Short mmCIF file of C-alpha atoms in Angstrom, two decimals:
data_model
loop_
_atom_site.label_atom_id
_atom_site.label_comp_id
_atom_site.label_asym_id
_atom_site.label_seq_id
_atom_site.Cartn_x
_atom_site.Cartn_y
_atom_site.Cartn_z
CA UNK A 1 -228.02 26.89 116.53
CA UNK A 2 -226.87 28.88 113.53
CA UNK A 3 -226.12 27.39 110.13
CA UNK A 4 -222.38 27.66 110.79
CA UNK A 5 -222.73 26.01 114.18
CA UNK A 6 -224.63 23.12 112.60
CA UNK A 7 -221.82 22.62 110.09
CA UNK A 8 -219.14 22.89 112.77
CA UNK A 9 -220.95 20.34 114.91
CA UNK A 10 -221.05 17.66 112.22
CA UNK A 11 -217.50 18.43 111.12
CA UNK A 12 -216.31 17.97 114.71
CA UNK A 13 -218.17 14.66 114.98
CA UNK A 14 -216.58 13.37 111.75
CA UNK A 15 -212.91 14.44 111.59
CA UNK A 16 -212.55 12.58 108.27
CA UNK A 17 -214.98 15.10 106.76
CA UNK A 18 -212.48 17.72 105.63
CA UNK A 19 -215.09 20.16 104.34
CA UNK A 20 -218.79 20.51 105.14
CA UNK A 21 -220.35 23.36 103.19
CA UNK A 22 -223.87 24.77 102.89
CA UNK A 23 -224.57 25.88 99.35
CA UNK A 24 -227.20 27.39 97.12
CA UNK A 25 -227.06 25.33 93.94
CA UNK A 26 -229.15 27.79 91.95
CA UNK A 27 -226.58 30.57 92.42
CA UNK A 28 -223.69 28.07 92.61
CA UNK A 29 -222.36 29.64 95.78
CA UNK A 30 -221.26 28.27 99.11
CA UNK A 31 -222.84 30.30 101.91
CA UNK A 32 -221.04 28.75 104.90
CA UNK A 33 -218.47 26.07 105.50
CA UNK A 34 -216.64 24.23 108.27
CA UNK A 35 -214.03 21.51 108.59
CA UNK A 36 -210.30 20.98 108.92
CA UNK A 37 -209.48 21.85 105.33
CA UNK A 38 -209.49 25.57 104.58
CA UNK A 39 -210.64 26.13 101.03
CA UNK A 40 -210.68 29.45 99.27
CA UNK A 41 -214.03 30.79 98.13
CA UNK A 42 -212.98 29.91 94.58
CA UNK A 43 -212.46 26.27 95.53
CA UNK A 44 -215.70 26.21 97.50
CA UNK A 45 -217.60 27.55 94.50
CA UNK A 46 -215.88 24.92 92.33
CA UNK A 47 -217.19 22.31 94.79
CA UNK A 48 -220.63 23.80 94.31
CA UNK A 49 -220.31 23.45 90.54
CA UNK A 50 -219.32 19.81 91.00
CA UNK A 51 -222.50 19.33 92.99
CA UNK A 52 -224.45 20.74 90.09
CA UNK A 53 -222.60 18.46 87.67
CA UNK A 54 -223.35 15.40 89.77
CA UNK A 55 -227.10 16.08 89.56
CA UNK A 56 -226.95 16.98 85.85
CA UNK A 57 -227.85 15.05 82.71
CA UNK A 58 -227.59 12.48 81.38
CA UNK A 59 -227.45 10.62 84.73
CA UNK A 60 -230.20 12.82 86.21
CA UNK A 61 -232.70 11.83 83.53
CA UNK A 62 -231.75 8.16 83.90
CA UNK A 63 -232.30 8.49 87.65
CA UNK A 64 -235.75 10.02 87.16
CA UNK A 65 -236.70 7.17 84.84
CA UNK A 66 -235.37 4.62 87.31
CA UNK A 67 -236.58 5.87 90.69
CA UNK A 68 -237.39 9.58 90.58
CA UNK A 69 -235.42 12.75 91.13
CA UNK A 70 -232.08 12.19 92.84
CA UNK A 71 -231.56 14.07 96.09
CA UNK A 72 -228.19 12.58 96.97
CA UNK A 73 -224.96 12.02 95.09
CA UNK A 74 -221.64 10.45 96.01
CA UNK A 75 -218.56 11.07 93.89
CA UNK A 76 -215.44 9.04 94.60
CA UNK A 77 -212.11 9.98 93.01
CA UNK A 78 -208.57 8.94 93.91
CA UNK A 79 -207.95 11.76 96.37
CA UNK A 80 -211.38 12.33 97.92
CA UNK A 81 -214.94 11.19 98.58
CA UNK A 82 -217.52 13.87 97.90
CA UNK A 83 -221.09 13.88 99.13
CA UNK A 84 -223.81 16.16 97.86
CA UNK A 85 -227.27 16.19 99.45
CA UNK A 86 -230.12 18.40 98.28
CA UNK A 87 -232.92 19.56 100.56
CA UNK A 88 -236.07 17.81 99.42
CA UNK A 89 -238.54 20.62 99.69
CA UNK A 90 -236.20 23.41 98.61
CA UNK A 91 -234.07 21.92 95.83
CA UNK A 92 -231.48 24.68 95.69
CA UNK A 93 -230.24 24.22 99.28
CA UNK A 94 -227.56 21.59 99.56
CA UNK A 95 -224.76 20.33 101.72
CA UNK A 96 -221.49 19.63 99.91
CA UNK A 97 -218.81 17.61 101.66
CA UNK A 98 -215.26 16.45 100.97
CA UNK A 99 -214.12 13.41 102.98
CA UNK A 100 -211.30 10.96 103.35
CA UNK A 101 -211.70 7.44 101.95
CA UNK A 102 -211.71 6.00 105.45
CA UNK A 103 -214.91 7.71 106.54
CA UNK A 104 -217.93 5.66 107.65
CA UNK A 105 -219.96 6.90 104.75
CA UNK A 106 -223.24 5.34 105.82
CA UNK A 107 -223.22 7.04 109.23
CA UNK A 108 -221.99 10.28 107.72
CA UNK A 109 -224.77 10.41 105.11
CA UNK A 110 -227.34 9.95 107.89
CA UNK A 111 -225.73 12.72 109.94
CA UNK A 112 -225.53 15.09 106.98
CA UNK A 113 -229.17 14.47 106.07
CA UNK A 114 -230.19 15.34 109.65
CA UNK A 115 -227.99 18.44 109.53
CA UNK A 116 -229.53 19.59 106.27
CA UNK A 117 -233.02 19.12 107.67
CA UNK A 118 -232.03 21.19 110.72
CA UNK A 119 -230.54 23.95 108.57
CA UNK A 120 -233.63 24.02 106.36
CA UNK A 121 -235.74 24.60 109.45
CA UNK A 122 -233.49 27.53 110.39
CA UNK A 123 -233.53 29.14 106.94
CA UNK B 1 -210.86 -19.51 69.53
CA UNK B 2 -208.19 -16.93 70.16
CA UNK B 3 -208.52 -15.18 66.84
CA UNK B 4 -210.39 -12.04 67.98
CA UNK B 5 -208.39 -8.85 67.79
CA UNK B 6 -208.15 -6.53 70.76
CA UNK B 7 -207.57 -2.86 70.30
CA UNK B 8 -203.85 -2.19 70.33
CA UNK B 9 -204.52 0.96 72.30
CA UNK B 10 -206.45 -0.95 74.95
CA UNK B 11 -203.69 -3.52 75.34
CA UNK B 12 -200.99 -0.88 75.54
CA UNK B 13 -203.03 0.90 78.15
CA UNK B 14 -203.43 -2.30 80.13
CA UNK B 15 -199.71 -2.95 80.04
CA UNK B 16 -199.17 0.54 81.43
CA UNK B 17 -201.33 -0.21 84.44
CA UNK B 18 -199.21 0.13 87.57
CA UNK B 19 -198.06 -3.19 88.95
CA UNK B 20 -198.47 -4.29 92.51
CA UNK B 21 -195.59 -5.87 94.34
CA UNK B 22 -195.40 -8.11 97.38
CA UNK B 23 -192.95 -7.29 100.19
CA UNK B 24 -190.58 -9.89 98.67
CA UNK B 25 -190.47 -8.03 95.37
CA UNK B 26 -192.63 -10.47 93.46
CA UNK B 27 -195.15 -8.95 91.10
CA UNK B 28 -198.70 -9.72 92.22
CA UNK B 29 -200.80 -11.01 89.33
CA UNK B 30 -203.81 -12.02 91.40
CA UNK B 31 -204.44 -11.24 95.05
CA UNK B 32 -205.52 -14.12 97.27
CA UNK B 33 -209.26 -14.55 97.04
CA UNK B 34 -209.63 -12.38 93.95
CA UNK B 35 -209.40 -12.85 90.19
CA UNK B 36 -208.59 -16.01 88.26
CA UNK B 37 -205.00 -17.21 88.72
CA UNK B 38 -205.15 -19.62 85.79
CA UNK B 39 -206.16 -16.85 83.39
CA UNK B 40 -203.47 -14.59 84.83
CA UNK B 41 -200.79 -17.29 84.44
CA UNK B 42 -201.64 -17.91 80.79
CA UNK B 43 -201.83 -14.20 80.07
CA UNK B 44 -198.40 -13.65 81.62
CA UNK B 45 -196.92 -16.30 79.32
CA UNK B 46 -198.80 -14.89 76.32
CA UNK B 47 -197.33 -11.45 76.94
CA UNK B 48 -193.74 -12.74 77.30
CA UNK B 49 -192.00 -12.59 73.95
CA UNK B 50 -188.34 -12.68 74.98
CA UNK B 51 -186.71 -15.77 76.50
CA UNK B 52 -187.61 -15.62 80.17
CA UNK B 53 -187.94 -17.87 83.18
CA UNK B 54 -191.26 -17.13 84.88
CA UNK B 55 -191.15 -18.15 88.54
CA UNK B 56 -194.78 -18.39 89.67
CA UNK B 57 -195.77 -18.75 93.33
CA UNK B 58 -199.22 -19.18 94.82
CA UNK B 59 -200.46 -18.34 98.31
CA UNK B 60 -200.12 -21.99 99.34
CA UNK B 61 -196.36 -21.86 98.85
CA UNK B 62 -196.26 -23.97 95.69
CA UNK B 63 -194.17 -22.74 92.76
CA UNK B 64 -193.61 -23.39 89.07
CA UNK B 65 -190.65 -22.24 86.98
CA UNK B 66 -191.55 -22.09 83.30
CA UNK B 67 -189.04 -21.23 80.60
CA UNK B 68 -190.96 -19.36 77.92
CA UNK B 69 -190.26 -17.41 74.75
CA UNK B 70 -192.37 -16.10 71.89
CA UNK B 71 -195.63 -17.08 73.62
CA UNK B 72 -194.43 -20.67 73.85
CA UNK B 73 -193.71 -22.79 76.90
CA UNK B 74 -190.32 -24.37 76.34
CA UNK B 75 -189.63 -26.24 79.55
CA UNK B 76 -190.90 -26.83 83.06
CA UNK B 77 -187.62 -26.00 84.78
CA UNK B 78 -188.69 -26.50 88.41
CA UNK B 79 -191.73 -27.18 90.55
CA UNK B 80 -192.40 -27.20 94.29
CA UNK B 81 -195.49 -28.56 95.94
CA UNK B 82 -197.35 -29.28 92.68
CA UNK B 83 -198.80 -32.77 92.36
CA UNK B 84 -198.01 -34.46 89.04
CA UNK B 85 -195.24 -32.03 88.06
CA UNK B 86 -192.70 -34.88 87.73
CA UNK B 87 -194.25 -35.92 84.42
CA UNK B 88 -192.94 -32.75 82.77
CA UNK B 89 -189.94 -31.89 84.94
CA UNK B 90 -187.62 -34.38 83.31
CA UNK B 91 -188.58 -33.31 79.79
CA UNK B 92 -185.85 -31.26 78.08
CA UNK B 93 -188.30 -29.67 75.64
CA UNK B 94 -192.10 -29.61 75.84
CA UNK B 95 -194.23 -30.43 72.83
CA UNK B 96 -197.79 -31.38 71.89
CA UNK B 97 -197.42 -34.80 73.56
CA UNK B 98 -197.11 -33.09 76.97
CA UNK B 99 -200.25 -30.98 76.58
CA UNK B 100 -202.50 -33.03 78.87
CA UNK B 101 -199.87 -33.37 81.60
CA UNK B 102 -199.12 -29.65 81.51
CA UNK B 103 -202.82 -28.82 81.58
CA UNK B 104 -203.25 -30.86 84.77
CA UNK B 105 -200.18 -29.29 86.35
CA UNK B 106 -201.25 -25.67 85.81
CA UNK B 107 -204.85 -26.42 86.82
CA UNK B 108 -203.63 -27.90 90.10
CA UNK B 109 -201.19 -25.06 90.70
CA UNK B 110 -203.40 -22.10 89.74
CA UNK B 111 -206.57 -23.13 91.55
CA UNK B 112 -209.08 -20.33 92.25
CA UNK B 113 -208.60 -18.27 95.39
CA UNK B 114 -204.90 -18.96 95.88
CA UNK B 115 -203.51 -15.78 94.44
CA UNK B 116 -200.52 -15.65 92.12
CA UNK B 117 -197.19 -13.86 92.10
CA UNK B 118 -194.39 -13.92 89.55
CA UNK B 119 -190.72 -13.06 89.23
CA UNK B 120 -189.29 -12.80 85.73
CA UNK B 121 -185.65 -13.48 84.90
CA UNK B 122 -183.86 -13.90 81.57
CA UNK B 123 -182.32 -17.20 80.52
CA UNK B 124 -179.98 -18.14 77.70
CA UNK B 125 -181.41 -20.31 74.95
CA UNK B 126 -178.48 -22.50 73.93
CA UNK B 127 -178.18 -22.85 70.16
CA UNK B 128 -177.92 -26.62 70.16
CA UNK B 129 -180.96 -27.11 72.34
CA UNK B 130 -183.43 -24.85 70.65
CA UNK B 131 -186.96 -25.99 71.31
CA UNK B 132 -190.08 -24.97 69.47
CA UNK B 133 -192.03 -25.48 72.68
CA UNK B 134 -195.77 -25.67 73.29
CA UNK B 135 -197.77 -22.60 72.18
CA UNK B 136 -199.60 -21.06 75.13
CA UNK B 137 -202.64 -20.71 72.87
CA UNK B 138 -202.79 -24.53 72.64
CA UNK B 139 -202.72 -24.80 76.41
CA UNK B 140 -205.42 -22.13 76.69
CA UNK B 141 -207.60 -24.01 74.20
CA UNK B 142 -207.12 -27.23 76.19
CA UNK B 143 -208.29 -25.32 79.29
CA UNK B 144 -211.21 -23.73 77.39
CA UNK B 145 -209.85 -20.26 78.11
CA UNK B 146 -210.16 -17.49 75.54
CA UNK B 147 -206.88 -15.58 75.85
CA UNK B 148 -208.23 -12.56 74.00
CA UNK B 149 -211.24 -12.28 76.31
CA UNK B 150 -208.90 -12.71 79.30
CA UNK B 151 -206.75 -9.86 78.01
CA UNK B 152 -209.89 -7.72 77.65
CA UNK B 153 -210.84 -8.54 81.23
CA UNK B 154 -207.49 -7.19 82.40
CA UNK B 155 -208.27 -3.76 81.03
CA UNK B 156 -211.36 -3.47 83.16
CA UNK B 157 -210.06 -5.50 86.10
CA UNK B 158 -210.77 -2.57 88.41
CA UNK B 159 -214.44 -2.57 87.43
CA UNK B 160 -214.66 -6.35 87.86
CA UNK B 161 -213.05 -6.08 91.29
CA UNK B 162 -215.56 -3.42 92.30
CA UNK B 163 -218.42 -5.62 91.11
CA UNK B 164 -217.02 -8.53 93.09
CA UNK B 165 -216.58 -6.50 96.26
CA UNK B 166 -220.03 -4.85 96.09
CA UNK B 167 -221.67 -8.25 95.73
CA UNK B 168 -225.41 -8.84 95.75
CA UNK B 169 -226.25 -5.18 96.36
CA UNK B 170 -225.46 -4.52 92.70
CA UNK B 171 -228.55 -6.10 91.17
CA UNK B 172 -227.89 -5.25 87.51
CA UNK B 173 -224.94 -3.83 85.60
CA UNK B 174 -223.38 -3.47 82.21
CA UNK B 175 -219.83 -2.52 81.20
CA UNK B 176 -219.13 -0.78 77.94
CA UNK B 177 -215.63 -0.56 76.52
CA UNK B 178 -214.30 0.23 73.08
CA UNK B 179 -213.73 -2.72 70.74
CA UNK B 180 -215.24 -5.34 73.05
CA UNK B 181 -218.75 -6.65 73.49
CA UNK B 182 -220.75 -5.32 76.43
CA UNK B 183 -220.62 -7.44 79.56
CA UNK B 184 -223.74 -7.48 81.69
CA UNK B 185 -225.41 -9.26 84.56
CA UNK B 186 -228.88 -9.06 86.04
CA UNK B 187 -232.48 -9.16 84.91
CA UNK B 188 -232.88 -8.33 81.25
CA UNK B 189 -235.61 -5.79 82.02
CA UNK B 190 -233.04 -3.83 84.04
CA UNK B 191 -230.11 -4.37 81.66
CA UNK B 192 -231.89 -3.22 78.50
CA UNK B 193 -232.55 0.36 79.70
CA UNK B 194 -228.91 0.63 80.83
CA UNK B 195 -227.64 -0.48 77.42
CA UNK B 196 -230.06 1.86 75.67
CA UNK B 197 -228.82 4.68 77.87
CA UNK B 198 -225.21 3.96 76.90
CA UNK B 199 -226.19 3.70 73.21
CA UNK B 200 -227.77 7.15 73.28
CA UNK B 201 -225.76 9.06 75.86
CA UNK B 202 -222.26 7.52 76.05
CA UNK B 203 -220.52 10.72 74.95
CA UNK B 204 -222.54 13.07 77.14
CA UNK B 205 -222.06 10.66 80.06
CA UNK B 206 -218.31 10.82 79.58
CA UNK B 207 -218.53 14.61 79.43
CA UNK B 208 -220.43 14.60 82.73
CA UNK B 209 -217.86 12.25 84.30
CA UNK B 210 -215.07 14.54 83.04
CA UNK B 211 -216.62 17.35 85.10
CA UNK B 212 -216.52 15.13 88.22
CA UNK B 213 -213.04 13.72 87.75
CA UNK B 214 -209.91 15.77 88.52
CA UNK B 215 -208.19 14.27 85.47
CA UNK B 216 -209.73 12.38 82.53
CA UNK B 217 -207.37 9.45 83.05
CA UNK B 218 -208.31 9.07 86.72
CA UNK B 219 -210.98 6.60 87.79
CA UNK B 220 -214.26 8.10 89.00
CA UNK B 221 -217.29 6.59 90.68
CA UNK B 222 -220.64 8.22 91.22
CA UNK B 223 -223.83 7.12 92.97
CA UNK B 224 -227.17 8.88 92.50
CA UNK B 225 -230.18 8.17 94.62
CA UNK B 226 -233.21 9.52 96.39
CA UNK B 227 -231.49 9.08 99.76
CA UNK B 228 -228.57 6.76 98.93
CA UNK B 229 -229.45 4.26 101.65
CA UNK B 230 -232.78 2.80 100.60
CA UNK B 231 -234.58 1.54 97.52
CA UNK B 232 -232.67 1.76 94.26
CA UNK B 233 -229.66 3.90 93.39
CA UNK B 234 -227.66 4.38 90.21
CA UNK B 235 -224.00 3.45 90.15
CA UNK B 236 -221.61 4.66 87.47
CA UNK B 237 -217.87 3.93 87.42
CA UNK B 238 -215.32 4.83 84.76
CA UNK B 239 -211.76 3.54 84.59
CA UNK B 240 -209.38 3.47 81.63
CA UNK B 241 -212.14 4.33 79.19
CA UNK B 242 -214.42 1.50 80.31
CA UNK B 243 -217.75 2.55 81.85
CA UNK B 244 -219.86 0.51 84.24
CA UNK B 245 -223.43 1.54 84.86
CA UNK B 246 -225.63 -0.36 87.26
CA UNK B 247 -228.50 -0.41 89.71
CA UNK B 248 -227.86 -0.80 93.42
CA UNK B 249 -230.53 -2.08 95.79
CA UNK B 250 -230.45 -0.60 99.30
CA UNK B 251 -227.51 1.03 101.03
CA UNK B 252 -225.18 2.40 98.37
CA UNK B 253 -222.90 4.37 100.69
CA UNK B 254 -220.44 2.26 102.67
CA UNK B 255 -220.64 -0.80 100.35
CA UNK B 256 -219.63 1.23 97.31
CA UNK B 257 -216.85 3.10 99.13
CA UNK B 258 -215.52 -0.15 100.61
CA UNK B 259 -215.55 -1.73 97.15
CA UNK B 260 -213.65 1.22 95.69
CA UNK B 261 -211.04 1.06 98.46
CA UNK B 262 -210.64 -2.71 98.05
CA UNK B 263 -210.42 -2.53 94.26
CA UNK B 264 -207.79 0.19 94.46
CA UNK B 265 -205.64 -1.60 97.03
#
């Protein structure tokens, strides 16, 4: 399965995931995306920057002091639920998702983590 | 007891919070099963300066009609389904001598968990029957309720609702808001680092939250964790300038999202 096919598979399984994007956080670029919501590259890159902001200081340092480096972040705002997961062994790879508030977030996080592991094996 | 001053800006902001209405057009002060109806009832009277009849209803179908003006309770105009209300119903003008009876009436009416709705209508204060009335602050003192603290709670009601809906999974938290003391819960060894963090990094934290929120005035919630479903995770929520920071134990995905959805409803 290609990276795009992995993203399309999880997006199909979770229709409330409007965007599922594979990103390189070091270059702040989305490399592939899937989902019902078509975002321009500009908006996808903005999503990537949000991922970077969610893992940034001062919360990142507090997280390290509390439990270690954060690999996952959830951001909830009035019009969306965003999920950012970093690949453990290669910190710059990440999946960035935009979801509806009705999504089963627990199941989705598990599915996205499995998808990221699969993509990391491909890369 | 009610002498503390609350930031004018915070109170104005709280009064601008969008109201919720029931299908019958009544304004919902407290949803059934959430919040403190007694505090909400007193606060509603405290915020009513013009001569108004406040028709309160609870989820059990009981109702109280209070004529109020200038933060004073002038008369109990009507009551339905409230035990002991007769003692004040026949009184043309309430005063200090009715304090105990009125305290019992509102305690019975605004019991926890019942929810509270209100409809406000004007009434004419006839010149020859002007009543000084009973100051709501006196009633609040008799009920051991700090009206100023209650008003402060209203400005971070969203955060309190989230805390309530998350439940035991939120093992320690602290809320920081301008012009009020921090509110916290949990083991002191977990609270102290959170307070220290807010002391040192409150501005940079708000800058980080600004980058995550589409608009500075919008609420935003973030969770950081190793995997978000096990061990400990950090929770941070901002709403109306108040910031909650806390430690979650275990699954921080669906419980936090469910709490957000419930608090926003």
